[in-house]
mmCIF file of C-alpha atoms in Angstrom:
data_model
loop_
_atom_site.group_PDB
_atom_site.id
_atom_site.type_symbol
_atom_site.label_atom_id
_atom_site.label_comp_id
_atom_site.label_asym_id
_atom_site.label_seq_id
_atom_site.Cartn_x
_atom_site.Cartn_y
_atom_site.Cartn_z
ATOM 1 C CA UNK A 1 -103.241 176.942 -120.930
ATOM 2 C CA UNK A 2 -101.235 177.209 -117.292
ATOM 3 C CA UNK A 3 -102.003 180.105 -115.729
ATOM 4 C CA UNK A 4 -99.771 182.592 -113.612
ATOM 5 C CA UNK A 5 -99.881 181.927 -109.810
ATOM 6 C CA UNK A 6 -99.819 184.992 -107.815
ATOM 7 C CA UNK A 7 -100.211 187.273 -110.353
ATOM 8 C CA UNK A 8 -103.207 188.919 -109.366
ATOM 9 C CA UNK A 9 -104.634 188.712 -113.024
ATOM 10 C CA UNK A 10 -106.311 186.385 -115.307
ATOM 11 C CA UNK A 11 -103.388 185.638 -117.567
ATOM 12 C CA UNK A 12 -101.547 183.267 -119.388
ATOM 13 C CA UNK A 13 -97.800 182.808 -118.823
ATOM 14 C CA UNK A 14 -96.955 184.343 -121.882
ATOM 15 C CA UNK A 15 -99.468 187.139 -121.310
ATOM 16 C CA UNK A 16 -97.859 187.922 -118.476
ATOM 17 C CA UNK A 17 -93.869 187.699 -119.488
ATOM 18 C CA UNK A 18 -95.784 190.220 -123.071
ATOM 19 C CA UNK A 19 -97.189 192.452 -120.728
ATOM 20 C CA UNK A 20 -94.456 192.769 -118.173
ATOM 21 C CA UNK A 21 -91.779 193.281 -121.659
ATOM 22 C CA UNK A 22 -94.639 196.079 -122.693
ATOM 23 C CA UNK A 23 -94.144 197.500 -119.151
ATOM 24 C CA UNK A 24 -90.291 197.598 -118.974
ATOM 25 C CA UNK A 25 -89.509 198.728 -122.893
ATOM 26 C CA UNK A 26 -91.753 202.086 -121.419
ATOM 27 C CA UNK A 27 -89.617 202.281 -118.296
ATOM 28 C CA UNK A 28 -86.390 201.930 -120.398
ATOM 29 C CA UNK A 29 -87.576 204.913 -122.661
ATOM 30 C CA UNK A 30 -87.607 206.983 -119.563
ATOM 31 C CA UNK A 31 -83.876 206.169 -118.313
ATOM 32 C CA UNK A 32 -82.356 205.774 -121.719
ATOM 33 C CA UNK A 33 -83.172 209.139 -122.743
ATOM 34 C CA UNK A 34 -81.736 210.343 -119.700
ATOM 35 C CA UNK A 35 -78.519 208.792 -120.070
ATOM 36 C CA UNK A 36 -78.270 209.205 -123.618
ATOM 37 C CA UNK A 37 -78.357 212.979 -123.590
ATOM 38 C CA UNK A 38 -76.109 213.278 -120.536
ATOM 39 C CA UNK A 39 -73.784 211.014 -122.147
ATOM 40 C CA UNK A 40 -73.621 213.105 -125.356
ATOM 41 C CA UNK A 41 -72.816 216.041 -123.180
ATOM 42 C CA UNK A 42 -70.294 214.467 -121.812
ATOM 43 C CA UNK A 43 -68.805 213.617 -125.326
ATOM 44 C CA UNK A 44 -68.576 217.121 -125.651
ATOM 45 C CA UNK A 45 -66.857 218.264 -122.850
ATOM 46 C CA UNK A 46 -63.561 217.057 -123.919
ATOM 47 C CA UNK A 47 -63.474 218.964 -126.936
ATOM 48 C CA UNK A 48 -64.067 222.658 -125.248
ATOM 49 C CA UNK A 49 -61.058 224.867 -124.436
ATOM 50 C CA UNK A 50 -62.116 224.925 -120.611
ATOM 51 C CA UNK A 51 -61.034 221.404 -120.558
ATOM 52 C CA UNK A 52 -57.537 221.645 -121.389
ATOM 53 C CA UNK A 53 -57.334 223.894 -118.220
ATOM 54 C CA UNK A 54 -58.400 221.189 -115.672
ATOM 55 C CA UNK A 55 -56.492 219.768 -113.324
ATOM 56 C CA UNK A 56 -55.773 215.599 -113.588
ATOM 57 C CA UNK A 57 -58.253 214.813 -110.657
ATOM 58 C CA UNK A 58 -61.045 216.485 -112.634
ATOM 59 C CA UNK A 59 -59.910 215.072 -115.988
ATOM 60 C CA UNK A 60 -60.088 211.615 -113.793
ATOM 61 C CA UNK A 61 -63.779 212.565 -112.672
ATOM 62 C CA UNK A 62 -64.244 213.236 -116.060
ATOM 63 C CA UNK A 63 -62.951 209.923 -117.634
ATOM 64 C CA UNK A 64 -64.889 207.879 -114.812
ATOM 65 C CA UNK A 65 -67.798 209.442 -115.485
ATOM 66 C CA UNK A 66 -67.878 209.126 -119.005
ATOM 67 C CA UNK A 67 -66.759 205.680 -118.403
ATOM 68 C CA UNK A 68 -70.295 205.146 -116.101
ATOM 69 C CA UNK A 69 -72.042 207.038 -118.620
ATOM 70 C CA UNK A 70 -70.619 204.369 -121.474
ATOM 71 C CA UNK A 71 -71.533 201.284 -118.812
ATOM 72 C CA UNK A 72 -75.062 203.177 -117.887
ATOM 73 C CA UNK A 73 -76.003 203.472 -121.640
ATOM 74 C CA UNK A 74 -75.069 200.281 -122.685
ATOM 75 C CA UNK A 75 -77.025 198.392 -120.241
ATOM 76 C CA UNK A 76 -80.366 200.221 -120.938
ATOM 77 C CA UNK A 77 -79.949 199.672 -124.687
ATOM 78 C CA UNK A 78 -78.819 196.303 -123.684
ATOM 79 C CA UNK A 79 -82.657 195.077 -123.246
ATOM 80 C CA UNK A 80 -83.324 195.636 -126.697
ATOM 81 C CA UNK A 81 -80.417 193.684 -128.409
ATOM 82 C CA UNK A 82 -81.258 190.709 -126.069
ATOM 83 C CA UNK A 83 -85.207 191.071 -127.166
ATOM 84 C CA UNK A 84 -83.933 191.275 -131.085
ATOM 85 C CA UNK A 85 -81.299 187.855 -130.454
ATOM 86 C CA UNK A 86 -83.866 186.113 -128.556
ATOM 87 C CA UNK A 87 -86.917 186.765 -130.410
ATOM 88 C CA UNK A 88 -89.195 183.969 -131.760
ATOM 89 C CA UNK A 89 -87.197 181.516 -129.395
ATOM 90 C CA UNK A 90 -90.064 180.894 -127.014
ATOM 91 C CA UNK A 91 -88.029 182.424 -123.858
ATOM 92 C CA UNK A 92 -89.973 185.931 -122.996
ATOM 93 C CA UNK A 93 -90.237 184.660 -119.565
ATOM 94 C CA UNK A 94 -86.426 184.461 -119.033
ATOM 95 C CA UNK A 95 -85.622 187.303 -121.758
ATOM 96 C CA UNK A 96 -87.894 189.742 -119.131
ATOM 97 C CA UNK A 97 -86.154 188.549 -116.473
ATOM 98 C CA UNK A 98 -82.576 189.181 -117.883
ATOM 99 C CA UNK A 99 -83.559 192.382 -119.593
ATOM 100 C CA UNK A 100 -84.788 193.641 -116.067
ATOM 101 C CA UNK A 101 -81.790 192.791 -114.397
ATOM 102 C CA UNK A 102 -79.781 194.940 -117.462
ATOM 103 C CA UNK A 103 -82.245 197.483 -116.799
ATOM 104 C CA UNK A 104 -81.894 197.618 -112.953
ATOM 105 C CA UNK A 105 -78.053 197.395 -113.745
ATOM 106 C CA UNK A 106 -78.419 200.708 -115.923
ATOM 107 C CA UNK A 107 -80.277 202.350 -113.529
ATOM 108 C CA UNK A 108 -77.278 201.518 -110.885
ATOM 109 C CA UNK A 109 -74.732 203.051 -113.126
ATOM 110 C CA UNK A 110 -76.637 206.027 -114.478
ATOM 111 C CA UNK A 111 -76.876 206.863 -110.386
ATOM 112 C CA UNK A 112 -73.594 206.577 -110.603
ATOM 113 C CA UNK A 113 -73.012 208.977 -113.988
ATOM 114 C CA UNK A 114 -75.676 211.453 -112.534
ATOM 115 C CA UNK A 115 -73.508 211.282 -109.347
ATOM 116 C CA UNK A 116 -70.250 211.659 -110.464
ATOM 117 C CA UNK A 117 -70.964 214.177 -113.098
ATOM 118 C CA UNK A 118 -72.607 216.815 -110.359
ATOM 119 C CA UNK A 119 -69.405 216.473 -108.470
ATOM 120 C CA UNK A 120 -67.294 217.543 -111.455
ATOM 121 C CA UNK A 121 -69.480 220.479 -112.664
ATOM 122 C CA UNK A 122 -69.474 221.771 -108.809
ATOM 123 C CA UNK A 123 -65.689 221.211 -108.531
ATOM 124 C CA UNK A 124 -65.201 222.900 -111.631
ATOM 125 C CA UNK A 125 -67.914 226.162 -111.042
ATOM 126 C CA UNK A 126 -67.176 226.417 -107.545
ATOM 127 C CA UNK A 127 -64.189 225.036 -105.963
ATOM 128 C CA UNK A 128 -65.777 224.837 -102.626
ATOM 129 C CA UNK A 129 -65.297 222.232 -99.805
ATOM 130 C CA UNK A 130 -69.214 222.505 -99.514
ATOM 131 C CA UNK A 131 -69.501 220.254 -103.101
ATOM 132 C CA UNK A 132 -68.951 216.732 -101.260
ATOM 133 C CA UNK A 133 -71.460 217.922 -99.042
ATOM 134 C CA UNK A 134 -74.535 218.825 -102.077
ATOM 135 C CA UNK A 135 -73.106 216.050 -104.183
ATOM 136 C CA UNK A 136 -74.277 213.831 -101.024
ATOM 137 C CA UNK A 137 -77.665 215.075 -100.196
ATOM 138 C CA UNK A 138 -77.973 215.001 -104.317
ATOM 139 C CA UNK A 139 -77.380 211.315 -103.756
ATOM 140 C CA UNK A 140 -79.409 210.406 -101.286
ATOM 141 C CA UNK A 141 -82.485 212.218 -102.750
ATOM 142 C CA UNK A 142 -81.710 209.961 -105.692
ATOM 143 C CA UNK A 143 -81.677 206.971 -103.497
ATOM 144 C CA UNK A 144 -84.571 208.358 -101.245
ATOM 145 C CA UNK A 145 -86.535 208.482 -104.962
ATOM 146 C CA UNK A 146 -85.764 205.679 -107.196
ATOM 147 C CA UNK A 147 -85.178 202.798 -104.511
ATOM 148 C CA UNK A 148 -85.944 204.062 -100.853
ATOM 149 C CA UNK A 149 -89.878 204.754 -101.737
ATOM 150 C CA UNK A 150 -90.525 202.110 -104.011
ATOM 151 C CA UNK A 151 -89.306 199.120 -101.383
ATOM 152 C CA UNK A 152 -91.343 200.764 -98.881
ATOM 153 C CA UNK A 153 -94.377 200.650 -101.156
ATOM 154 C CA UNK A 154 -93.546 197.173 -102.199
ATOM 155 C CA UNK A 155 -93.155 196.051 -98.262
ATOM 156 C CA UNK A 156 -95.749 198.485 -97.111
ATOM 157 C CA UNK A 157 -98.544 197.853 -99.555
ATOM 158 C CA UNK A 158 -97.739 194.299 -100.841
ATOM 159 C CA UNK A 159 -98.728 190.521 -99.505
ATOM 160 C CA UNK A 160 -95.600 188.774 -100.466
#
């Protein structure tokens, strides 16, 4: 059987393309709980009596993140629907790669939902011209953690 070149490891294609699909199902666990339970708190929101009192820019932060929180779970339950449709086709090689492109998509837009839903929840608590400010270094802590640090491990510590 061909073997992987550049893997680092003694495996078949298809070994490889089962273990990385093994690697990124855990990974989506991770982010789709995440988004799933802010996302059903978001449901919510529009049924309480504190949002009949908000003003249209924060019902339009609330409809855009809702919106990214619809977008964020769809891609990261998207990997699983393109596993079940693909299945038994002999493509795991190209099903990982499209299912972590969905993934890295989801993990764009749940930024995005986590993002956007901190600024409403400070604009509606607090009302202070100090919330662009947190929502911001929020942000790039989130950028600093989920992309900033991994790309410098992957240039510092990799070959390629």
């Amino acid at each position: 059987m061909p073997q992987a070149s550049g893997a680092g490891r003694d495996e078949t294609v298809e070994e490889r393309a089962d273990r990385q699909w093994q690697e990124l199902i855990q990974e989506i666990r991770v982010a789709q709980t995440g988004v799933q339970i802010l996302f059903g708190f978001l449901l919510t929101v529009a049924f309480t009596p504190v949002f009949r009192t908000l003003g249209q820019t924060d019902r339009t932060i609330y409809i855009v993140t809702v919106v990214l929180g619809s977008l964020a779970t769809g891609a990261l339950i998207g990997p699983v629907a393109f596993h079940r449709i693909v299945s038994g086709r002999k493509i795991k090689p190209e099903a990982v790669a499209w299912a972590a492109r969905l993934t890295f998509t989801g993990l764009i837009l749940l930024l995005a939902t986590c993002t956007a839903a901190l600024f409403l929840v400070l604009r509606v608590a607090t009302h202070n011209a100090v919330v662009p400010w947190l929502v911001g270094g929020v942000l790039a802590w989130y950028l600093l953690c989920w992309f900033a640090l991994p790309l410098w491990a992957r240039i510092r510590y990799t070959e390629n």
